[in-house]
mmCIF file of C-alpha atoms and ligand atoms in Angstrom:
data_model
loop_
_atom_site.group_PDB
_atom_site.id
_atom_site.type_symbol
_atom_site.label_atom_id
_atom_site.label_comp_id
_atom_site.label_asym_id
_atom_site.label_seq_id
_atom_site.Cartn_x
_atom_site.Cartn_y
_atom_site.Cartn_z
ATOM 1 C CA MET A 133 -14.694 -16.985 -13.680
ATOM 2 C CA THR A 134 -16.453 -13.746 -13.629
ATOM 3 C CA ASP A 135 -14.737 -10.609 -14.670
ATOM 4 C CA ILE A 136 -14.533 -9.446 -11.004
ATOM 5 C CA GLU A 137 -13.077 -12.698 -9.894
ATOM 6 C CA SER A 138 -10.371 -12.604 -12.475
ATOM 7 C CA ARG A 139 -9.575 -8.977 -11.699
ATOM 8 C CA LEU A 140 -9.226 -9.970 -7.990
ATOM 9 C CA GLU A 141 -6.965 -12.813 -9.050
ATOM 10 C CA GLU A 142 -4.814 -10.552 -10.954
ATOM 11 C CA LEU A 143 -4.451 -8.162 -7.818
ATOM 12 C CA ARG A 144 -3.222 -11.101 -5.999
ATOM 13 C CA GLU A 145 -0.999 -12.542 -8.388
ATOM 14 C CA SER A 146 0.681 -9.258 -8.735
ATOM 15 C CA GLY A 147 0.939 -8.604 -4.969
ATOM 16 C CA LEU A 148 -1.382 -5.733 -5.062
ATOM 17 C CA HIS A 149 -4.396 -7.177 -3.254
ATOM 18 C CA ARG A 150 -5.400 -5.425 -0.128
ATOM 19 C CA ARG A 151 -7.328 -6.152 2.775
ATOM 20 C CA LEU A 152 -8.608 -4.314 5.947
ATOM 21 C CA ARG A 153 -6.961 -4.946 9.154
ATOM 22 C CA LEU A 154 -8.919 -4.251 12.329
ATOM 23 C CA VAL A 155 -7.695 -1.702 14.914
ATOM 24 C CA GLU A 156 -9.538 -1.824 18.361
ATOM 25 C CA GLY A 157 -9.605 1.056 20.193
ATOM 26 C CA ALA A 158 -8.883 4.595 19.501
ATOM 27 C CA GLN A 159 -6.070 5.755 17.426
ATOM 28 C CA GLY A 160 -2.632 5.954 19.727
ATOM 29 C CA PRO A 161 0.940 5.355 19.685
ATOM 30 C CA ARG A 162 0.126 1.612 20.470
ATOM 31 C CA VAL A 163 -3.039 -0.277 19.508
ATOM 32 C CA LEU A 164 -4.483 -3.539 19.314
ATOM 33 C CA LEU A 165 -4.250 -4.843 15.560
ATOM 34 C CA ASP A 166 -6.317 -7.945 14.667
ATOM 35 C CA GLY A 167 -6.114 -8.762 18.525
ATOM 36 C CA ARG A 168 -2.415 -8.059 18.916
ATOM 37 C CA PRO A 169 -0.729 -5.165 20.804
ATOM 38 C CA VAL A 170 1.394 -3.406 18.283
ATOM 39 C CA LEU A 171 3.405 0.055 17.987
ATOM 40 C CA LEU A 172 1.224 1.947 15.307
ATOM 41 C CA LEU A 173 3.603 3.622 12.898
ATOM 42 C CA CYS A 174 1.237 4.257 10.030
ATOM 43 C CA SER A 175 -1.475 6.601 11.399
ATOM 44 C CA ASN A 176 -2.026 10.223 10.301
ATOM 45 C CA ASP A 177 -3.170 11.352 13.637
ATOM 46 C CA TYR A 178 0.338 12.922 14.001
ATOM 47 C CA LEU A 179 -0.539 14.884 17.115
ATOM 48 C CA GLY A 180 -2.261 12.095 18.965
ATOM 49 C CA LEU A 181 -5.606 14.371 18.889
ATOM 50 C CA ALA A 182 -8.081 12.005 17.911
ATOM 51 C CA GLY A 183 -8.230 10.334 21.048
ATOM 52 C CA HIS A 184 -7.441 13.495 23.275
ATOM 53 C CA PRO A 185 -10.002 13.671 26.060
ATOM 54 C CA ARG A 186 -10.930 17.489 25.327
ATOM 55 C CA VAL A 187 -11.500 16.479 21.719
ATOM 56 C CA ARG A 188 -13.653 13.328 22.505
ATOM 57 C CA GLU A 189 -15.594 15.644 24.941
ATOM 58 C CA ALA A 190 -16.096 18.190 22.506
ATOM 59 C CA ALA A 191 -17.531 15.750 20.035
ATOM 60 C CA ALA A 192 -19.755 14.185 22.464
ATOM 61 C CA ALA A 193 -21.174 17.609 23.662
ATOM 62 C CA ALA A 194 -21.699 18.754 20.110
ATOM 63 C CA ALA A 195 -23.834 15.325 19.299
ATOM 64 C CA LEU A 196 -25.935 16.166 22.293
ATOM 65 C CA GLU A 197 -26.461 19.973 21.550
ATOM 66 C CA TRP A 198 -26.505 19.819 17.698
ATOM 67 C CA GLY A 199 -27.426 16.177 16.945
ATOM 68 C CA ALA A 200 -25.303 13.636 14.924
ATOM 69 C CA GLY A 201 -25.877 14.817 11.472
ATOM 70 C CA ALA A 202 -26.300 18.161 9.556
ATOM 71 C CA GLY A 203 -29.206 17.098 7.748
ATOM 72 C CA ALA A 204 -28.508 18.743 4.543
ATOM 73 C CA SER A 205 -26.007 20.515 2.501
ATOM 74 C CA ARG A 206 -24.868 24.070 3.854
ATOM 75 C CA LEU A 207 -26.742 25.640 1.040
ATOM 76 C CA ILE A 208 -29.952 24.093 1.918
ATOM 77 C CA SER A 209 -30.389 23.813 5.715
ATOM 78 C CA GLY A 210 -27.237 22.204 7.045
ATOM 79 C CA ASN A 211 -25.229 25.480 7.849
ATOM 80 C CA MET A 212 -24.959 25.575 11.875
ATOM 81 C CA THR A 213 -22.915 27.563 14.241
ATOM 82 C CA PRO A 214 -20.451 25.224 14.590
ATOM 83 C CA HIS A 215 -19.499 25.233 10.879
ATOM 84 C CA ARG A 216 -19.357 29.002 11.011
ATOM 85 C CA ARG A 217 -17.071 29.074 14.023
ATOM 86 C CA LEU A 218 -14.693 26.520 12.789
ATOM 87 C CA GLU A 219 -14.313 28.398 9.389
ATOM 88 C CA GLN A 220 -13.555 31.480 11.189
ATOM 89 C CA ARG A 221 -10.847 29.736 13.516
ATOM 90 C CA LEU A 222 -9.239 28.014 10.675
ATOM 91 C CA ALA A 223 -8.941 30.976 8.329
ATOM 92 C CA ALA A 224 -7.425 33.057 11.405
ATOM 93 C CA PHE A 225 -4.932 29.992 12.010
ATOM 94 C CA LYS A 226 -3.666 29.929 8.430
ATOM 95 C CA GLY A 227 -3.666 33.702 8.017
ATOM 96 C CA TYR A 228 -6.445 33.813 5.408
ATOM 97 C CA GLU A 229 -9.475 36.096 5.046
ATOM 98 C CA SER A 230 -11.896 33.066 4.964
ATOM 99 C CA ALA A 231 -12.292 29.403 5.017
ATOM 100 C CA LEU A 232 -15.133 26.779 3.568
ATOM 101 C CA LEU A 233 -15.636 23.338 5.067
ATOM 102 C CA PHE A 234 -15.830 20.349 2.920
ATOM 103 C CA GLY A 235 -16.861 16.819 3.545
ATOM 104 C CA SER A 236 -13.273 15.484 3.351
ATOM 105 C CA GLY A 237 -9.963 16.490 1.778
ATOM 106 C CA TYR A 238 -10.855 14.264 -1.241
ATOM 107 C CA LEU A 239 -13.994 16.366 -1.886
ATOM 108 C CA ALA A 240 -12.106 19.650 -1.185
ATOM 109 C CA ASN A 241 -9.651 18.949 -3.878
ATOM 110 C CA VAL A 242 -11.946 17.486 -6.332
ATOM 111 C CA GLY A 243 -14.408 20.432 -5.946
ATOM 112 C CA THR A 244 -11.790 23.206 -5.787
ATOM 113 C CA ILE A 245 -9.745 22.193 -8.736
ATOM 114 C CA ALA A 246 -12.848 21.615 -10.893
ATOM 115 C CA ALA A 247 -14.226 25.009 -9.881
ATOM 116 C CA LEU A 248 -10.800 26.681 -10.635
ATOM 117 C CA ALA A 249 -10.023 25.024 -13.925
ATOM 118 C CA GLY A 250 -12.446 24.090 -16.896
ATOM 119 C CA ARG A 251 -12.371 23.141 -20.282
ATOM 120 C CA GLY A 252 -9.933 24.685 -22.626
ATOM 121 C CA SER A 253 -7.562 25.476 -19.677
ATOM 122 C CA VAL A 254 -4.683 23.781 -18.454
ATOM 123 C CA VAL A 255 -3.930 22.536 -14.703
ATOM 124 C CA PHE A 256 -0.351 21.936 -13.860
ATOM 125 C CA SER A 257 0.119 19.141 -11.289
ATOM 126 C CA ASP A 258 3.196 17.462 -9.473
ATOM 127 C CA GLU A 259 3.496 13.812 -10.649
ATOM 128 C CA LEU A 260 3.257 12.653 -7.015
ATOM 129 C CA ASN A 261 0.315 14.639 -5.872
ATOM 130 C CA HIS A 262 -2.401 12.577 -4.078
ATOM 131 C CA ALA A 263 -4.801 10.760 -6.004
ATOM 132 C CA SER A 264 -7.622 13.328 -4.900
ATOM 133 C CA ILE A 265 -5.878 15.876 -6.772
ATOM 134 C CA VAL A 266 -5.440 13.630 -10.019
ATOM 135 C CA ASP A 267 -9.251 13.079 -9.741
ATOM 136 C CA GLY A 268 -9.748 16.826 -9.353
ATOM 137 C CA CYS A 269 -7.908 17.357 -12.679
ATOM 138 C CA ARG A 270 -9.872 14.626 -14.164
ATOM 139 C CA LEU A 271 -12.926 16.105 -13.061
ATOM 140 C CA ALA A 272 -12.139 19.381 -14.331
ATOM 141 C CA ARG A 273 -11.951 18.355 -17.913
ATOM 142 C CA ALA A 274 -9.090 20.791 -18.156
ATOM 143 C CA GLU A 275 -5.936 19.850 -19.954
ATOM 144 C CA THR A 276 -3.610 18.396 -17.225
ATOM 145 C CA PHE A 277 0.274 18.917 -17.276
ATOM 146 C CA VAL A 278 1.895 16.632 -14.938
ATOM 147 C CA TYR A 279 5.304 18.178 -14.287
ATOM 148 C CA ARG A 280 8.227 15.931 -12.700
ATOM 149 C CA HIS A 281 8.310 15.665 -9.216
ATOM 150 C CA GLY A 282 9.513 19.224 -7.351
ATOM 151 C CA ASP A 283 10.899 20.078 -10.727
ATOM 152 C CA ALA A 284 10.361 23.903 -11.184
ATOM 153 C CA GLU A 285 12.179 24.060 -14.495
ATOM 154 C CA HIS A 286 9.727 21.376 -16.203
ATOM 155 C CA LEU A 287 6.785 23.353 -14.722
ATOM 156 C CA ASP A 288 8.308 26.514 -16.258
ATOM 157 C CA TRP A 289 8.468 24.747 -19.776
ATOM 158 C CA GLY A 290 4.793 23.328 -19.457
ATOM 159 C CA LEU A 291 3.505 26.941 -18.308
ATOM 160 C CA ARG A 292 5.417 28.481 -21.584
ATOM 161 C CA ARG A 293 4.014 25.975 -23.669
ATOM 162 C CA ALA A 294 0.394 26.508 -22.530
ATOM 163 C CA GLY A 295 0.680 30.120 -23.651
ATOM 164 C CA GLY A 296 -1.519 31.870 -21.621
ATOM 165 C CA ARG A 297 -4.173 29.036 -20.896
ATOM 166 C CA GLY A 298 -2.671 28.037 -17.468
ATOM 167 C CA ALA A 299 -5.314 28.105 -14.839
ATOM 168 C CA LEU A 300 -3.935 26.668 -11.746
ATOM 169 C CA ILE A 301 -0.776 25.306 -10.365
ATOM 170 C CA VAL A 302 -1.738 22.548 -7.616
ATOM 171 C CA SER A 303 0.773 20.582 -5.345
ATOM 172 C CA ASP A 304 0.961 18.767 -2.187
ATOM 173 C CA GLY A 305 2.826 20.880 0.427
ATOM 174 C CA VAL A 306 4.238 17.927 2.058
ATOM 175 C CA PHE A 307 4.073 14.705 -0.205
ATOM 176 C CA SER A 308 1.755 12.170 1.300
ATOM 177 C CA MET A 309 4.093 9.086 0.585
ATOM 178 C CA ASP A 310 7.409 10.608 0.307
ATOM 179 C CA GLY A 311 7.507 13.048 3.346
ATOM 180 C CA ASP A 312 9.362 15.787 1.140
ATOM 181 C CA THR A 313 8.167 19.279 0.711
ATOM 182 C CA ALA A 314 7.103 21.254 -2.526
ATOM 183 C CA PRO A 315 9.476 23.925 -3.696
ATOM 184 C CA LEU A 316 6.758 26.582 -2.725
ATOM 185 C CA GLY A 317 8.768 29.489 -3.510
ATOM 186 C CA ASP A 318 9.313 28.384 -7.129
ATOM 187 C CA LEU A 319 5.622 27.504 -7.514
ATOM 188 C CA ALA A 320 4.515 30.941 -6.149
ATOM 189 C CA ARG A 321 6.875 32.699 -8.511
ATOM 190 C CA LEU A 322 6.004 30.641 -11.535
ATOM 191 C CA ALA A 323 2.522 31.427 -10.765
ATOM 192 C CA ARG A 324 2.935 35.066 -10.523
ATOM 193 C CA GLU A 325 4.988 35.094 -13.644
ATOM 194 C CA HIS A 326 2.654 33.307 -15.745
ATOM 195 C CA GLY A 327 -0.740 34.703 -14.247
ATOM 196 C CA CYS A 328 -1.810 31.338 -13.004
ATOM 197 C CA ARG A 329 -3.461 30.426 -9.486
ATOM 198 C CA LEU A 330 -1.714 28.328 -7.008
ATOM 199 C CA MET A 331 -3.340 25.817 -4.900
ATOM 200 C CA VAL A 332 -1.440 23.992 -1.990
ATOM 201 C CA ASP A 333 -2.759 20.793 -0.088
ATOM 202 C CA GLU A 334 -1.643 20.844 3.259
ATOM 203 C CA ALA A 335 -3.163 17.530 4.391
ATOM 204 C CA HIS A 336 0.383 16.337 5.916
ATOM 205 C CA ALA A 337 1.864 19.846 6.618
ATOM 206 C CA THR A 338 -1.042 21.357 8.986
ATOM 207 C CA GLY A 339 -0.052 20.457 12.496
ATOM 208 C CA ALA A 340 3.597 19.410 11.510
ATOM 209 C CA LEU A 341 5.239 22.156 9.640
ATOM 210 C CA GLY A 342 5.642 26.015 10.019
ATOM 211 C CA PRO A 343 5.443 28.124 13.188
ATOM 212 C CA GLY A 344 3.012 26.591 15.504
ATOM 213 C CA GLY A 345 2.139 23.728 12.816
ATOM 214 C CA ARG A 346 0.465 26.418 10.642
ATOM 215 C CA GLY A 347 1.654 24.142 7.596
ATOM 216 C CA SER A 348 4.177 24.375 4.614
ATOM 217 C CA VAL A 349 3.064 27.601 3.183
ATOM 218 C CA ALA A 350 3.391 29.367 6.481
ATOM 219 C CA ALA A 351 6.796 27.708 6.832
ATOM 220 C CA ALA A 352 8.005 29.166 3.543
ATOM 221 C CA GLY A 353 6.368 32.667 4.474
ATOM 222 C CA LEU A 354 3.992 32.591 1.483
ATOM 223 C CA GLY A 355 0.652 33.358 2.953
ATOM 224 C CA GLY A 356 -0.129 35.897 0.531
ATOM 225 C CA GLU A 357 1.008 34.306 -2.520
ATOM 226 C CA VAL A 358 -0.781 31.067 -2.482
ATOM 227 C CA ASP A 359 -4.712 31.648 -3.793
ATOM 228 C CA VAL A 360 -6.098 28.481 -1.970
ATOM 229 C CA VAL A 361 -4.689 26.264 0.904
ATOM 230 C CA VAL A 362 -6.485 23.048 1.087
ATOM 231 C CA GLY A 363 -6.323 20.895 4.252
ATOM 232 C CA THR A 364 -8.075 17.907 6.117
ATOM 233 C CA LEU A 365 -9.319 17.869 9.347
ATOM 234 C CA GLY A 366 -8.899 13.941 9.438
ATOM 235 C CA LYS A 367 -5.033 13.899 10.061
ATOM 236 C CA ALA A 368 -3.170 16.044 12.512
ATOM 237 C CA LEU A 369 -6.389 17.623 13.448
ATOM 238 C CA GLY A 370 -7.997 14.398 14.595
ATOM 239 C CA ALA A 371 -11.484 14.559 13.290
ATOM 240 C CA TYR A 372 -12.924 14.345 9.917
ATOM 241 C CA GLY A 373 -13.557 16.847 6.986
ATOM 242 C CA ALA A 374 -11.689 19.321 5.333
ATOM 243 C CA TYR A 375 -11.371 23.059 4.317
ATOM 244 C CA ALA A 376 -10.166 25.429 1.765
ATOM 245 C CA CYS A 377 -8.758 28.781 2.838
ATOM 246 C CA ALA A 378 -8.727 31.660 0.418
ATOM 247 C CA SER A 379 -9.872 35.357 0.065
ATOM 248 C CA ALA A 380 -13.535 35.932 0.729
ATOM 249 C CA GLU A 381 -14.188 36.432 -2.857
ATOM 250 C CA LEU A 382 -12.682 33.153 -3.840
ATOM 251 C CA ARG A 383 -14.611 31.390 -0.904
ATOM 252 C CA GLU A 384 -17.910 32.896 -2.153
ATOM 253 C CA TYR A 385 -17.108 31.674 -5.450
ATOM 254 C CA LEU A 386 -16.186 28.188 -4.342
ATOM 255 C CA LEU A 387 -19.454 28.165 -2.341
ATOM 256 C CA ASN A 388 -21.416 28.737 -5.216
ATOM 257 C CA THR A 389 -19.405 26.270 -7.881
ATOM 258 C CA ALA A 390 -17.603 23.442 -6.214
ATOM 259 C CA ARG A 391 -20.020 20.753 -6.937
ATOM 260 C CA SER A 392 -18.581 18.547 -3.951
ATOM 261 C CA PHE A 393 -19.539 21.496 -1.527
ATOM 262 C CA VAL A 394 -23.036 22.252 -3.253
ATOM 263 C CA PHE A 395 -24.102 18.673 -3.629
ATOM 264 C CA SER A 396 -23.029 16.891 -0.647
ATOM 265 C CA THR A 397 -24.354 17.024 3.147
ATOM 266 C CA ALA A 398 -22.504 19.336 5.524
ATOM 267 C CA LEU A 399 -19.937 17.911 8.080
ATOM 268 C CA PRO A 400 -21.775 16.397 11.184
ATOM 269 C CA PRO A 401 -21.648 18.706 14.048
ATOM 270 C CA PRO A 402 -19.410 16.203 16.149
ATOM 271 C CA ALA A 403 -16.871 16.025 13.682
ATOM 272 C CA VAL A 404 -16.834 20.072 13.316
ATOM 273 C CA ALA A 405 -16.544 20.675 17.018
ATOM 274 C CA ALA A 406 -13.848 17.908 17.390
ATOM 275 C CA ALA A 407 -11.702 19.670 14.849
ATOM 276 C CA LEU A 408 -12.161 22.955 16.616
ATOM 277 C CA ALA A 409 -11.308 21.631 20.044
ATOM 278 C CA SER A 410 -8.086 20.003 18.221
ATOM 279 C CA LEU A 411 -7.235 23.406 16.682
ATOM 280 C CA GLU A 412 -7.415 24.999 20.125
ATOM 281 C CA LEU A 413 -5.126 22.590 21.740
ATOM 282 C CA LEU A 414 -2.827 23.024 18.777
ATOM 283 C CA GLU A 415 -2.600 26.814 19.332
ATOM 284 C CA ALA A 416 -2.566 26.549 23.109
ATOM 285 C CA GLU A 417 0.006 23.555 23.115
ATOM 286 C CA PRO A 418 2.397 24.153 20.331
ATOM 287 C CA ALA A 419 4.872 21.965 21.990
ATOM 288 C CA ARG A 420 3.076 19.011 20.388
ATOM 289 C CA VAL A 421 4.497 20.196 17.032
ATOM 290 C CA GLU A 422 7.918 20.096 18.358
ATOM 291 C CA ARG A 423 7.621 16.697 19.697
ATOM 292 C CA LEU A 424 6.217 15.413 16.325
ATOM 293 C CA ARG A 425 9.457 16.886 14.682
ATOM 294 C CA ALA A 426 11.891 15.428 17.302
ATOM 295 C CA ASN A 427 9.959 12.006 17.082
ATOM 296 C CA ALA A 428 10.324 12.069 13.344
ATOM 297 C CA ALA A 429 14.057 12.980 13.444
ATOM 298 C CA ALA A 430 14.567 10.082 15.949
ATOM 299 C CA LEU A 431 13.006 7.845 13.705
ATOM 300 C CA ARG A 432 14.832 8.633 10.402
ATOM 301 C CA GLU A 433 18.342 8.604 12.488
ATOM 302 C CA GLY A 434 17.358 5.392 13.859
ATOM 303 C CA LEU A 435 16.709 3.909 10.188
ATOM 304 C CA ARG A 436 19.862 5.455 8.735
ATOM 305 C CA ALA A 437 21.780 3.855 11.410
ATOM 306 C CA GLN A 438 20.438 0.672 10.325
ATOM 307 C CA GLY A 439 21.917 1.374 6.851
ATOM 308 C CA LEU A 440 18.236 1.921 5.585
ATOM 309 C CA ASP A 441 17.517 4.679 3.264
ATOM 310 C CA ALA A 442 14.768 6.848 4.774
ATOM 311 C CA GLY A 443 14.339 9.287 1.879
ATOM 312 C CA GLY A 444 15.432 12.813 1.486
ATOM 313 C CA GLY A 445 12.494 14.530 3.458
ATOM 314 C CA ALA A 446 12.452 15.822 6.745
ATOM 315 C CA SER A 447 8.807 15.455 7.852
ATOM 316 C CA GLN A 448 7.018 12.938 10.140
ATOM 317 C CA ILE A 449 6.582 10.754 6.957
ATOM 318 C CA VAL A 450 9.494 8.534 6.766
ATOM 319 C CA PRO A 451 9.464 6.392 3.563
ATOM 320 C CA LEU A 452 11.529 3.168 3.125
ATOM 321 C CA GLU A 453 11.441 2.392 -0.412
ATOM 322 C CA LEU A 454 11.893 -1.131 -1.406
ATOM 323 C CA GLY A 455 10.718 -1.253 -4.904
ATOM 324 C CA GLU A 456 8.639 -4.233 -5.796
ATOM 325 C CA ALA A 457 5.385 -5.121 -3.947
ATOM 326 C CA GLY A 458 6.370 -8.412 -2.724
ATOM 327 C CA PRO A 459 9.494 -7.750 -0.438
ATOM 328 C CA THR A 460 7.695 -4.680 0.706
ATOM 329 C CA MET A 461 4.707 -6.665 2.098
ATOM 330 C CA ALA A 462 7.050 -9.406 3.335
ATOM 331 C CA LEU A 463 9.035 -6.623 5.409
ATOM 332 C CA CYS A 464 5.355 -5.303 6.529
ATOM 333 C CA GLU A 465 4.743 -8.876 7.752
ATOM 334 C CA ARG A 466 7.948 -9.465 9.629
ATOM 335 C CA LEU A 467 7.618 -6.035 11.328
ATOM 336 C CA LEU A 468 4.089 -7.107 12.518
ATOM 337 C CA GLU A 469 5.645 -10.244 13.926
ATOM 338 C CA ARG A 470 8.044 -8.084 15.943
ATOM 339 C CA GLY A 471 4.963 -5.745 17.288
ATOM 340 C CA VAL A 472 5.443 -2.709 14.636
ATOM 341 C CA PHE A 473 2.740 -1.889 12.584
ATOM 342 C CA ALA A 474 3.940 0.321 9.465
ATOM 343 C CA GLN A 475 1.852 -0.266 6.297
ATOM 344 C CA GLY A 476 3.326 -1.358 2.888
ATOM 345 C CA ILE A 477 2.262 1.123 0.104
ATOM 346 C CA ARG A 478 1.990 -0.320 -3.155
ATOM 347 C CA PRO A 479 0.759 0.845 -6.643
ATOM 348 C CA PRO A 480 -1.549 2.704 -7.526
ATOM 349 C CA THR A 481 -0.819 4.681 -4.244
ATOM 350 C CA VAL A 482 2.913 5.081 -5.314
ATOM 351 C CA PRO A 483 4.411 4.780 -8.892
ATOM 352 C CA PRO A 484 5.160 1.056 -10.124
ATOM 353 C CA GLY A 485 8.410 -0.068 -8.694
ATOM 354 C CA SER A 486 8.466 2.300 -5.835
ATOM 355 C CA SER A 487 6.658 0.240 -3.177
ATOM 356 C CA ARG A 488 7.715 1.144 0.241
ATOM 357 C CA ILE A 489 6.866 0.849 4.042
ATOM 358 C CA ARG A 490 5.511 4.314 5.090
ATOM 359 C CA PHE A 491 6.478 5.119 8.677
ATOM 360 C CA SER A 492 4.769 7.794 10.153
ATOM 361 C CA ALA A 493 5.775 9.233 13.613
ATOM 362 C CA MET A 494 3.148 10.704 16.106
ATOM 363 C CA ALA A 495 4.076 13.297 18.856
ATOM 364 C CA THR A 496 2.767 10.763 21.357
ATOM 365 C CA HIS A 497 5.346 8.164 20.513
ATOM 366 C CA GLU A 498 8.481 7.715 22.936
ATOM 367 C CA GLU A 499 11.665 8.559 21.328
ATOM 368 C CA THR A 500 12.949 5.179 22.694
ATOM 369 C CA GLU A 501 10.219 3.139 21.062
ATOM 370 C CA LEU A 502 10.862 4.804 17.749
ATOM 371 C CA ARG A 503 14.467 3.755 17.856
ATOM 372 C CA GLU A 504 13.644 0.190 18.885
ATOM 373 C CA ALA A 505 11.210 -0.189 15.976
ATOM 374 C CA ALA A 506 14.089 1.222 13.651
ATOM 375 C CA ARG A 507 16.282 -1.304 15.007
ATOM 376 C CA LEU A 508 13.735 -4.156 14.254
ATOM 377 C CA ALA A 509 13.124 -2.616 11.001
ATOM 378 C CA GLY A 510 16.946 -3.033 10.302
ATOM 379 C CA GLU A 511 16.836 -6.778 11.641
ATOM 380 C CA ALA A 512 13.776 -7.702 9.459
ATOM 381 C CA ALA A 513 15.134 -6.143 6.401
ATOM 382 C CA ARG A 514 18.455 -8.020 6.939
ATOM 383 C CA GLU A 515 16.524 -11.303 7.338
ATOM 384 C CA LEU A 516 14.930 -10.731 4.040
ATOM 385 C CA GLY A 517 18.215 -9.688 2.198
ATOM 386 C CA LEU A 518 16.835 -6.222 1.505
ATOM 387 C CA VAL A 519 19.816 -4.238 2.926
ATOM 388 C CA PRO A 520 23.502 -4.251 3.804
ATOM 389 C CA THR A 521 23.849 -6.929 6.278
ATOM 390 C CA VAL A 522 25.976 -4.918 8.561
ATOM 391 C CA PRO A 523 24.339 -1.811 10.281
ATOM 392 C CA LEU A 524 26.286 1.397 9.117
ATOM 393 C CA ALA A 525 26.508 2.572 12.662
ATOM 394 C CA ALA A 526 25.615 0.882 15.974
HETATM 395 C C1 PLP B 827 -5.212 12.099 2.975
HETATM 396 C C2 PLP B 827 -4.931 13.237 1.761
HETATM 397 C C3 PLP B 827 -6.349 13.861 1.056
HETATM 398 C C4 PLP B 827 -7.544 13.482 1.589
HETATM 399 O O1 PLP B 827 -8.206 14.015 2.696
HETATM 400 P P1 PLP B 827 -9.286 13.104 3.588
HETATM 401 O O2 PLP B 827 -9.709 14.068 4.366
HETATM 402 O O3 PLP B 827 -8.512 11.934 4.074
HETATM 403 O O4 PLP B 827 -9.986 12.684 2.334
HETATM 404 C C5 PLP B 827 -5.831 15.015 0.342
HETATM 405 N N1 PLP B 827 -4.624 15.059 -0.016
HETATM 406 C C6 PLP B 827 -3.613 14.526 0.416
HETATM 407 C C7 PLP B 827 -2.195 15.068 0.302
HETATM 408 C C8 PLP B 827 -3.713 13.564 1.540
HETATM 409 O O5 PLP B 827 -2.717 13.095 2.055
#
């Protein structure tokens, strides 16, 4: 057995082996999965914009006008009008002076954290932050203090202990696998008290939280106090790429020092144009955000009525924590048999012992189909002996 074979075998034996499933057609509330029709409950295309006709047309038109690729990094020859236009619109939407596009949310986090913290300084990171933040901290070569999830007291303790070496506090706004929200008011206060910068990742908050979907920072009324707001164009905005919103000075600094910006090709014009069209739709039709919230609430209520613990959050991300990987994947398969696709999430995406089904609602689902999916989840979970056998409410 080669070392690769034995490592793959290890993954299979521990229930952590993953495989790709094939979705046919565009993302939508219902898709064909490996050839079978299913209700899609694990897409981050929360507002249903990835397949929106105006967004598709914008991408197609940009491909015809600007070409398929940008050809180089922005600093060499890849900077085009669509990039500049989208940055201006994103900054205005988020209430910031400026924005800088990155190739993806992963690249935005890795580049921004490493630019803002270096050897000898300390980054403070929530224990449930996204993997791209974890990797950003590693790449920064700063010391990383991982504070307990959402625990401002623990963070405060860490900041005191760092004694002035603190450079950056970084947190997801809405946590990607739990759907709960960071205590942003506390983070902003602590950043101020300790002279640290604050960075918030709005990957799951943009398009979902705050007035008109402006995100968790706007929801908390903290626009002026968060130094960098990072977000992706690949989730609610239905395209691909990412951005960092900041002051003009900080943007200029990132543009010069964030290695994932400097050394990577600019976003392809069709992705940029698609994101811009999505942003315009979001601004013109804020009712999409309301529908997403109502759908998330319906899904949560439906699961609770089945006696299932849907976590403490209130966002469109609705976790059903089951513990071990085995039962989690068994429930995922039972749900698939019933025509519901919600992915089982296992380590290292979540901490060991906290495997879960991560449901995510979309604005384009019907409330009735979400309630039915919740009922099916209850039925399948009881079949597997995973919850009380009697629903708490009908
Ligand atoms: C998805 C995600 C990212 C990565 O964004 P991509 O554009 O998909 O690379 C970063 N942060 C969080 C919290 C995410 O959920």
